[in-house]
PDB file of C-alpha atoms in Angstrom:
ATOM      1  CA  MET A   1       0.000   0.000   0.000  1.00 92.00           C
ATOM      2  CA  GLN A   2       2.888   2.369   0.709  1.00 92.00           C
ATOM      3  CA  ARG A   3       4.054   2.090  -2.883  1.00 92.00           C
ATOM      4  CA  ALA A   4       0.645   3.178  -4.181  1.00 95.00           C
ATOM      5  CA  LYS A   5       0.575   6.006  -1.640  1.00 95.00           C
ATOM      6  CA  ARG A   6       4.018   7.214  -2.732  1.00 92.00           C
ATOM      7  CA  TRP A   7       3.016   6.978  -6.396  1.00 93.00           C
ATOM      8  CA  LEU A   8      -0.201   8.957  -5.858  1.00 94.00           C
ATOM      9  CA  GLU A   9       1.593  11.640  -3.876  1.00 92.00           C
ATOM     10  CA  GLY A  10       4.405  11.622  -6.448  1.00 90.00           C
ATOM     11  CA  THR A  11       1.969  12.820  -9.107  1.00 89.00           C
ATOM     12  CA  GLY A  12       1.835  16.113  -7.229  1.00 89.00           C
ATOM     13  CA  ARG A  13      -1.979  15.998  -7.398  1.00 92.00           C
ATOM     14  CA  VAL A  14      -2.844  13.916  -4.324  1.00 95.00           C
ATOM     15  CA  ASN A  15      -2.189  14.123  -0.611  1.00 94.00           C
ATOM     16  CA  VAL A  16      -2.881  10.787   1.092  1.00 96.00           C
ATOM     17  CA  TYR A  17      -3.671  11.489   4.735  1.00 96.00           C
ATOM     18  CA  TRP A  18      -5.106   8.225   6.011  1.00 96.00           C
ATOM     19  CA  THR A  19      -4.272   4.546   5.580  1.00 96.00           C
ATOM     20  CA  VAL A  20      -6.248   1.670   7.019  1.00 95.00           C
ATOM     21  CA  TYR A  21      -3.280   0.578   9.133  1.00 93.00           C
ATOM     22  CA  GLU A  22      -3.059   3.913  10.928  1.00 92.00           C
ATOM     23  CA  HIS A  23      -6.628   5.261  10.757  1.00 91.00           C
ATOM     24  CA  ALA A  24      -8.978   2.304  10.282  1.00 90.00           C
ATOM     25  CA  SER A  25     -11.905   4.049  11.964  1.00 88.00           C
ATOM     26  CA  MET A  26     -11.741   6.945   9.479  1.00 90.00           C
ATOM     27  CA  LEU A  27     -11.796   4.638   6.455  1.00 96.00           C
ATOM     28  CA  GLY A  28     -14.624   2.365   7.546  1.00 95.00           C
ATOM     29  CA  VAL A  29     -17.940   2.483   5.728  1.00 96.00           C
ATOM     30  CA  PRO A  30     -21.000   1.166   7.581  1.00 95.00           C
ATOM     31  CA  ARG A  31     -23.175  -1.094   5.451  1.00 96.00           C
ATOM     32  CA  PRO A  32     -26.936  -0.598   5.785  1.00 95.00           C
ATOM     33  CA  GLY A  33     -27.275  -4.409   5.862  1.00 94.00           C
ATOM     34  CA  GLY A  34     -24.911  -4.590   8.830  1.00 94.00           C
ATOM     35  CA  GLY A  35     -21.187  -4.647   9.311  1.00 94.00           C
ATOM     36  CA  LYS A  36     -18.523  -2.327   8.052  1.00 95.00           C
ATOM     37  CA  ARG A  37     -15.987  -2.354   5.241  1.00 95.00           C
ATOM     38  CA  SER A  38     -12.876  -0.170   4.955  1.00 96.00           C
ATOM     39  CA  PHE A  39     -10.995   1.401   2.107  1.00 98.00           C
ATOM     40  CA  ASP A  40      -7.202   1.045   2.141  1.00 98.00           C
ATOM     41  CA  MET A  41      -6.440   4.760   2.034  1.00 98.00           C
ATOM     42  CA  SER A  42      -7.918   8.202   1.597  1.00 98.00           C
ATOM     43  CA  GLY A  43      -6.723  11.662   0.779  1.00 97.00           C
ATOM     44  CA  VAL A  44      -7.488  14.789  -1.184  1.00 97.00           C
ATOM     45  CA  ILE A  45      -6.979  15.606  -4.858  1.00 97.00           C
ATOM     46  CA  LEU A  46      -5.231  18.921  -5.516  1.00 93.00           C
ATOM     47  CA  GLY A  47      -5.798  21.330  -8.381  1.00 90.00           C
ATOM     48  CA  GLY A  48      -7.803  21.216 -11.568  1.00 93.00           C
ATOM     49  CA  ASP A  49     -11.479  20.330 -11.815  1.00 96.00           C
ATOM     50  CA  LEU A  50     -11.153  17.829  -8.953  1.00 97.00           C
ATOM     51  CA  ASP A  51      -9.519  20.208  -6.479  1.00 96.00           C
ATOM     52  CA  GLY A  52     -10.635  19.340  -2.973  1.00 96.00           C
ATOM     53  CA  HIS A  53     -12.349  16.069  -3.914  1.00 98.00           C
ATOM     54  CA  GLN A  54     -11.812  13.349  -1.358  1.00 97.00           C
ATOM     55  CA  LEU A  55     -10.268  10.184  -2.752  1.00 98.00           C
ATOM     56  CA  TYR A  56     -10.864   6.671  -1.437  1.00 98.00           C
ATOM     57  CA  ALA A  57      -8.595   3.931  -2.753  1.00 98.00           C
ATOM     58  CA  GLU A  58      -8.247   0.162  -2.648  1.00 98.00           C
ATOM     59  CA  VAL A  59      -4.794  -1.267  -3.397  1.00 98.00           C
ATOM     60  CA  LYS A  60      -3.971  -4.751  -4.711  1.00 97.00           C
ATOM     61  CA  ARG A  61      -0.258  -5.478  -5.109  1.00 93.00           C
ATOM     62  CA  HIS A  62      -0.601  -8.779  -6.991  1.00 90.00           C
ATOM     63  CA  SER A  63       1.505 -10.387  -9.697  1.00 88.00           C
ATOM     64  CA  ASN A  64      -1.529 -12.230 -11.139  1.00 88.00           C
ATOM     65  CA  PRO A  65      -5.333 -11.761 -11.166  1.00 89.00           C
ATOM     66  CA  ARG A  66      -5.861 -13.822  -7.965  1.00 89.00           C
ATOM     67  CA  ASN A  67      -9.223 -12.997  -6.400  1.00 95.00           C
ATOM     68  CA  GLN A  68      -9.391  -9.440  -7.704  1.00 96.00           C
ATOM     69  CA  ALA A  69     -12.673  -9.942  -9.602  1.00 97.00           C
ATOM     70  CA  LYS A  70     -14.592 -10.774  -6.409  1.00 97.00           C
ATOM     71  CA  ALA A  71     -12.689  -8.156  -4.389  1.00 97.00           C
ATOM     72  CA  TYR A  72     -13.487  -5.541  -7.050  1.00 98.00           C
ATOM     73  CA  GLY A  73     -17.190  -6.380  -6.775  1.00 98.00           C
ATOM     74  CA  ASP A  74     -16.972  -5.843  -3.002  1.00 98.00           C
ATOM     75  CA  TYR A  75     -15.112  -2.580  -3.639  1.00 98.00           C
ATOM     76  CA  LEU A  76     -17.899  -1.354  -5.955  1.00 98.00           C
ATOM     77  CA  ALA A  77     -20.470  -2.195  -3.292  1.00 98.00           C
ATOM     78  CA  ASN A  78     -18.382  -0.324  -0.727  1.00 98.00           C
ATOM     79  CA  CYS A  79     -18.194   2.732  -3.016  1.00 98.00           C
ATOM     80  CA  TYR A  80     -21.967   2.529  -3.420  1.00 98.00           C
ATOM     81  CA  CYS A  81     -22.477   2.400   0.373  1.00 97.00           C
ATOM     82  CA  LYS A  82     -20.165   5.405   0.807  1.00 97.00           C
ATOM     83  CA  MET A  83     -22.149   7.419  -1.761  1.00 97.00           C
ATOM     84  CA  LEU A  84     -25.453   6.215  -0.283  1.00 96.00           C
ATOM     85  CA  ARG A  85     -24.501   7.840   3.027  1.00 92.00           C
ATOM     86  CA  ASP A  86     -23.544  11.175   1.477  1.00 92.00           C
ATOM     87  CA  PRO A  87     -24.452  11.452  -2.241  1.00 94.00           C
ATOM     88  CA  ASP A  88     -23.647  15.169  -2.461  1.00 95.00           C
ATOM     89  CA  ARG A  89     -19.976  14.819  -1.485  1.00 96.00           C
ATOM     90  CA  PRO A  90     -17.510  14.912  -4.397  1.00 95.00           C
ATOM     91  CA  TYR A  91     -15.863  11.568  -3.654  1.00 98.00           C
ATOM     92  CA  GLN A  92     -13.533   9.869  -6.122  1.00 98.00           C
ATOM     93  CA  PHE A  93     -12.889   6.110  -5.937  1.00 98.00           C
ATOM     94  CA  MET A  94      -9.646   4.517  -7.112  1.00 98.00           C
ATOM     95  CA  TRP A  95      -8.774   0.846  -7.582  1.00 98.00           C
ATOM     96  CA  ILE A  96      -4.986   0.508  -7.855  1.00 98.00           C
ATOM     97  CA  THR A  97      -3.483  -2.805  -8.905  1.00 97.00           C
ATOM     98  CA  TRP A  98      -0.264  -4.176 -10.331  1.00 95.00           C
ATOM     99  CA  HIS A  99      -2.049  -6.797 -12.437  1.00 95.00           C
ATOM    100  CA  PRO A 100      -5.186  -6.561 -14.617  1.00 95.00           C
ATOM    101  CA  PHE A 101      -8.101  -8.881 -13.924  1.00 96.00           C
ATOM    102  CA  SER A 102     -11.447  -9.763 -15.526  1.00 96.00           C
ATOM    103  CA  GLN A 103      -9.863  -9.251 -18.942  1.00 93.00           C
ATOM    104  CA  THR A 104     -12.998 -10.355 -20.815  1.00 95.00           C
ATOM    105  CA  LYS A 105     -14.875  -7.369 -19.394  1.00 95.00           C
ATOM    106  CA  TRP A 106     -11.966  -5.032 -18.573  1.00 95.00           C
ATOM    107  CA  THR A 107     -13.339  -2.152 -20.666  1.00 95.00           C
ATOM    108  CA  ARG A 108     -16.659  -2.284 -18.790  1.00 97.00           C
ATOM    109  CA  LEU A 109     -15.378  -2.439 -15.201  1.00 98.00           C
ATOM    110  CA  CYS A 110     -16.135   1.242 -14.580  1.00 98.00           C
ATOM    111  CA  GLU A 111     -19.552   1.268 -16.272  1.00 98.00           C
ATOM    112  CA  TRP A 112     -22.692   1.995 -14.280  1.00 98.00           C
ATOM    113  CA  ASP A 113     -24.339  -1.335 -15.125  1.00 97.00           C
ATOM    114  CA  GLU A 114     -21.278  -3.151 -13.730  1.00 98.00           C
ATOM    115  CA  VAL A 115     -21.728  -1.194 -10.495  1.00 98.00           C
ATOM    116  CA  ARG A 116     -25.431  -2.074 -10.477  1.00 98.00           C
ATOM    117  CA  ASP A 117     -24.774  -5.769 -11.151  1.00 98.00           C
ATOM    118  CA  GLU A 118     -22.163  -6.075  -8.399  1.00 98.00           C
ATOM    119  CA  VAL A 119     -24.219  -4.144  -5.845  1.00 98.00           C
ATOM    120  CA  SER A 120     -27.315  -6.191  -6.766  1.00 97.00           C
ATOM    121  CA  ARG A 121     -25.364  -9.437  -6.172  1.00 97.00           C
ATOM    122  CA  ARG A 122     -24.627  -8.215  -2.647  1.00 96.00           C
ATOM    123  CA  GLN A 123     -27.891  -6.401  -2.000  1.00 95.00           C
ATOM    124  CA  THR A 124     -29.190  -8.410   0.957  1.00 93.00           C
ATOM    125  CA  GLU A 125     -25.807  -8.713   2.663  1.00 94.00           C
ATOM    126  CA  TRP A 126     -24.640  -5.142   2.060  1.00 95.00           C
ATOM    127  CA  LEU A 127     -27.851  -3.090   1.854  1.00 95.00           C
ATOM    128  CA  GLY A 128     -30.372  -5.189   3.727  1.00 93.00           C
ATOM    129  CA  SER A 129     -33.686  -6.341   2.399  1.00 88.00           C
ATOM    130  CA  LYS A 130     -35.435  -2.935   2.462  1.00 89.00           C
ATOM    131  CA  ILE A 131     -33.039  -0.827   0.376  1.00 92.00           C
ATOM    132  CA  LEU A 132     -33.308  -1.185  -3.396  1.00 93.00           C
ATOM    133  CA  VAL A 133     -30.372  -0.565  -5.734  1.00 97.00           C
ATOM    134  CA  ASP A 134     -30.670   2.927  -7.227  1.00 97.00           C
ATOM    135  CA  ASP A 135     -29.571   3.197 -10.883  1.00 98.00           C
ATOM    136  CA  ASP A 136     -28.843   6.926 -10.558  1.00 97.00           C
ATOM    137  CA  LEU A 137     -26.534   6.297  -7.612  1.00 98.00           C
ATOM    138  CA  CYS A 138     -24.835   3.521  -9.613  1.00 98.00           C
ATOM    139  CA  ARG A 139     -24.233   6.058 -12.402  1.00 98.00           C
ATOM    140  CA  LEU A 140     -22.815   8.550  -9.914  1.00 98.00           C
ATOM    141  CA  VAL A 141     -20.419   5.933  -8.511  1.00 98.00           C
ATOM    142  CA  ALA A 142     -19.372   4.865 -12.029  1.00 98.00           C
ATOM    143  CA  ASP A 143     -18.611   8.482 -12.990  1.00 98.00           C
ATOM    144  CA  ARG A 144     -16.169   8.670 -10.070  1.00 98.00           C
ATOM    145  CA  LEU A 145     -14.346   5.374 -10.559  1.00 98.00           C
ATOM    146  CA  TRP A 146     -10.674   5.195 -11.471  1.00 98.00           C
ATOM    147  CA  LEU A 147      -8.989   1.940 -12.471  1.00 98.00           C
ATOM    148  CA  ILE A 148      -5.191   2.184 -12.377  1.00 96.00           C
ATOM    149  CA  VAL A 149      -2.643  -0.494 -13.215  1.00 95.00           C
ATOM    150  CA  LEU A 150       0.845   0.295 -11.925  1.00 94.00           C
ATOM    151  CA  SER A 151       4.110  -1.451 -12.669  1.00 91.00           C
ATOM    152  CA  ASP A 152       7.486  -1.429 -10.997  1.00 86.00           C
ATOM    153  CA  LYS A 153       8.999   0.577 -13.865  1.00 88.00           C
ATOM    154  CA  GLN A 154       6.104   3.019 -13.954  1.00 84.00           C
ATOM    155  CA  GLU A 155       6.742   3.815 -10.313  1.00 78.00           C
ATOM    156  CA  GLN A 156      10.156   5.148 -11.357  1.00 80.00           C
ATOM    157  CA  LEU A 157       8.409   7.961 -13.268  1.00 82.00           C
ATOM    158  CA  ARG A 158       6.964   9.578 -10.173  1.00 80.00           C
ATOM    159  CA  MET A 159       8.533  12.822  -9.078  1.00 80.00           C
ATOM    160  CA  SER A 160      11.365  12.465  -6.615  1.00 82.00           C
ATOM    161  CA  ASP A 161      10.675  13.669  -3.092  1.00 83.00           C
ATOM    162  CA  GLU A 162      12.948  16.667  -3.720  1.00 88.00           C
ATOM    163  CA  MET A 163      11.201  17.587  -6.971  1.00 85.00           C
ATOM    164  CA  LEU A 164       7.790  17.226  -5.345  1.00 82.00           C
ATOM    165  CA  ALA A 165       8.885  19.460  -2.453  1.00 85.00           C
ATOM    166  CA  GLU A 166       9.935  22.168  -4.954  1.00 86.00           C
ATOM    167  CA  VAL A 167       6.632  21.941  -6.837  1.00 79.00           C
ATOM    168  CA  ARG A 168       4.650  22.225  -3.612  1.00 76.00           C
ATOM    169  CA  LYS A 169       6.836  25.069  -2.364  1.00 79.00           C
ATOM    170  CA  THR A 170       6.189  26.983  -5.608  1.00 78.00           C
ATOM    171  CA  ALA A 171       2.453  26.284  -5.390  1.00 72.00           C
ATOM    172  CA  THR A 172       2.374  27.528  -1.800  1.00 68.00           C
ATOM    173  CA  ILE A 173       4.213  30.737  -2.730  1.00 68.00           C
ATOM    174  CA  ARG A 174       1.704  31.378  -5.567  1.00 65.00           C
ATOM    175  CA  THR A 175      -1.297  30.976  -3.273  1.00 63.00           C
ATOM    176  CA  LYS A 176       0.134  33.436  -0.754  1.00 67.00           C
ATOM    177  CA  ARG A 177       0.408  36.235  -3.327  1.00 61.00           C
TER     178      ARG A 177
END
């Protein structure tokens, strides 16, 4: 998870403030059907159209697909539960992996009907028997999904800590003017 955190922060566009290992209570999402599920990390996106949007991420450092298809379905349901609690917040949801999965439907993994299908499969367990799956909320979640595949070499392209410090120093000076 630290590698994904460093990569995100190394883009210069994200500050990751919380990880599940240090702040589990802040990353937990209560499920209306009972229980709680956590994201791996959270932070804030900086600059551009997404400035100030809170980011929630799940990280899978795998060298093969493993159980990512099922875990991704749970992740979509967790994103849905997070949006269900506060649909007006500008959340962004990121799945970060080192290996693709579900290759036969890879291009559809961030589509609203994929969100609906995965949430519907978990409806009783995650939402309870009284809450119906809302297509509009599924569309909202889908619009905010990011699917990122990292590689060891790609990680080398992130800004160095020194370069990032200079960029942030310059940005801070500009905002003080």
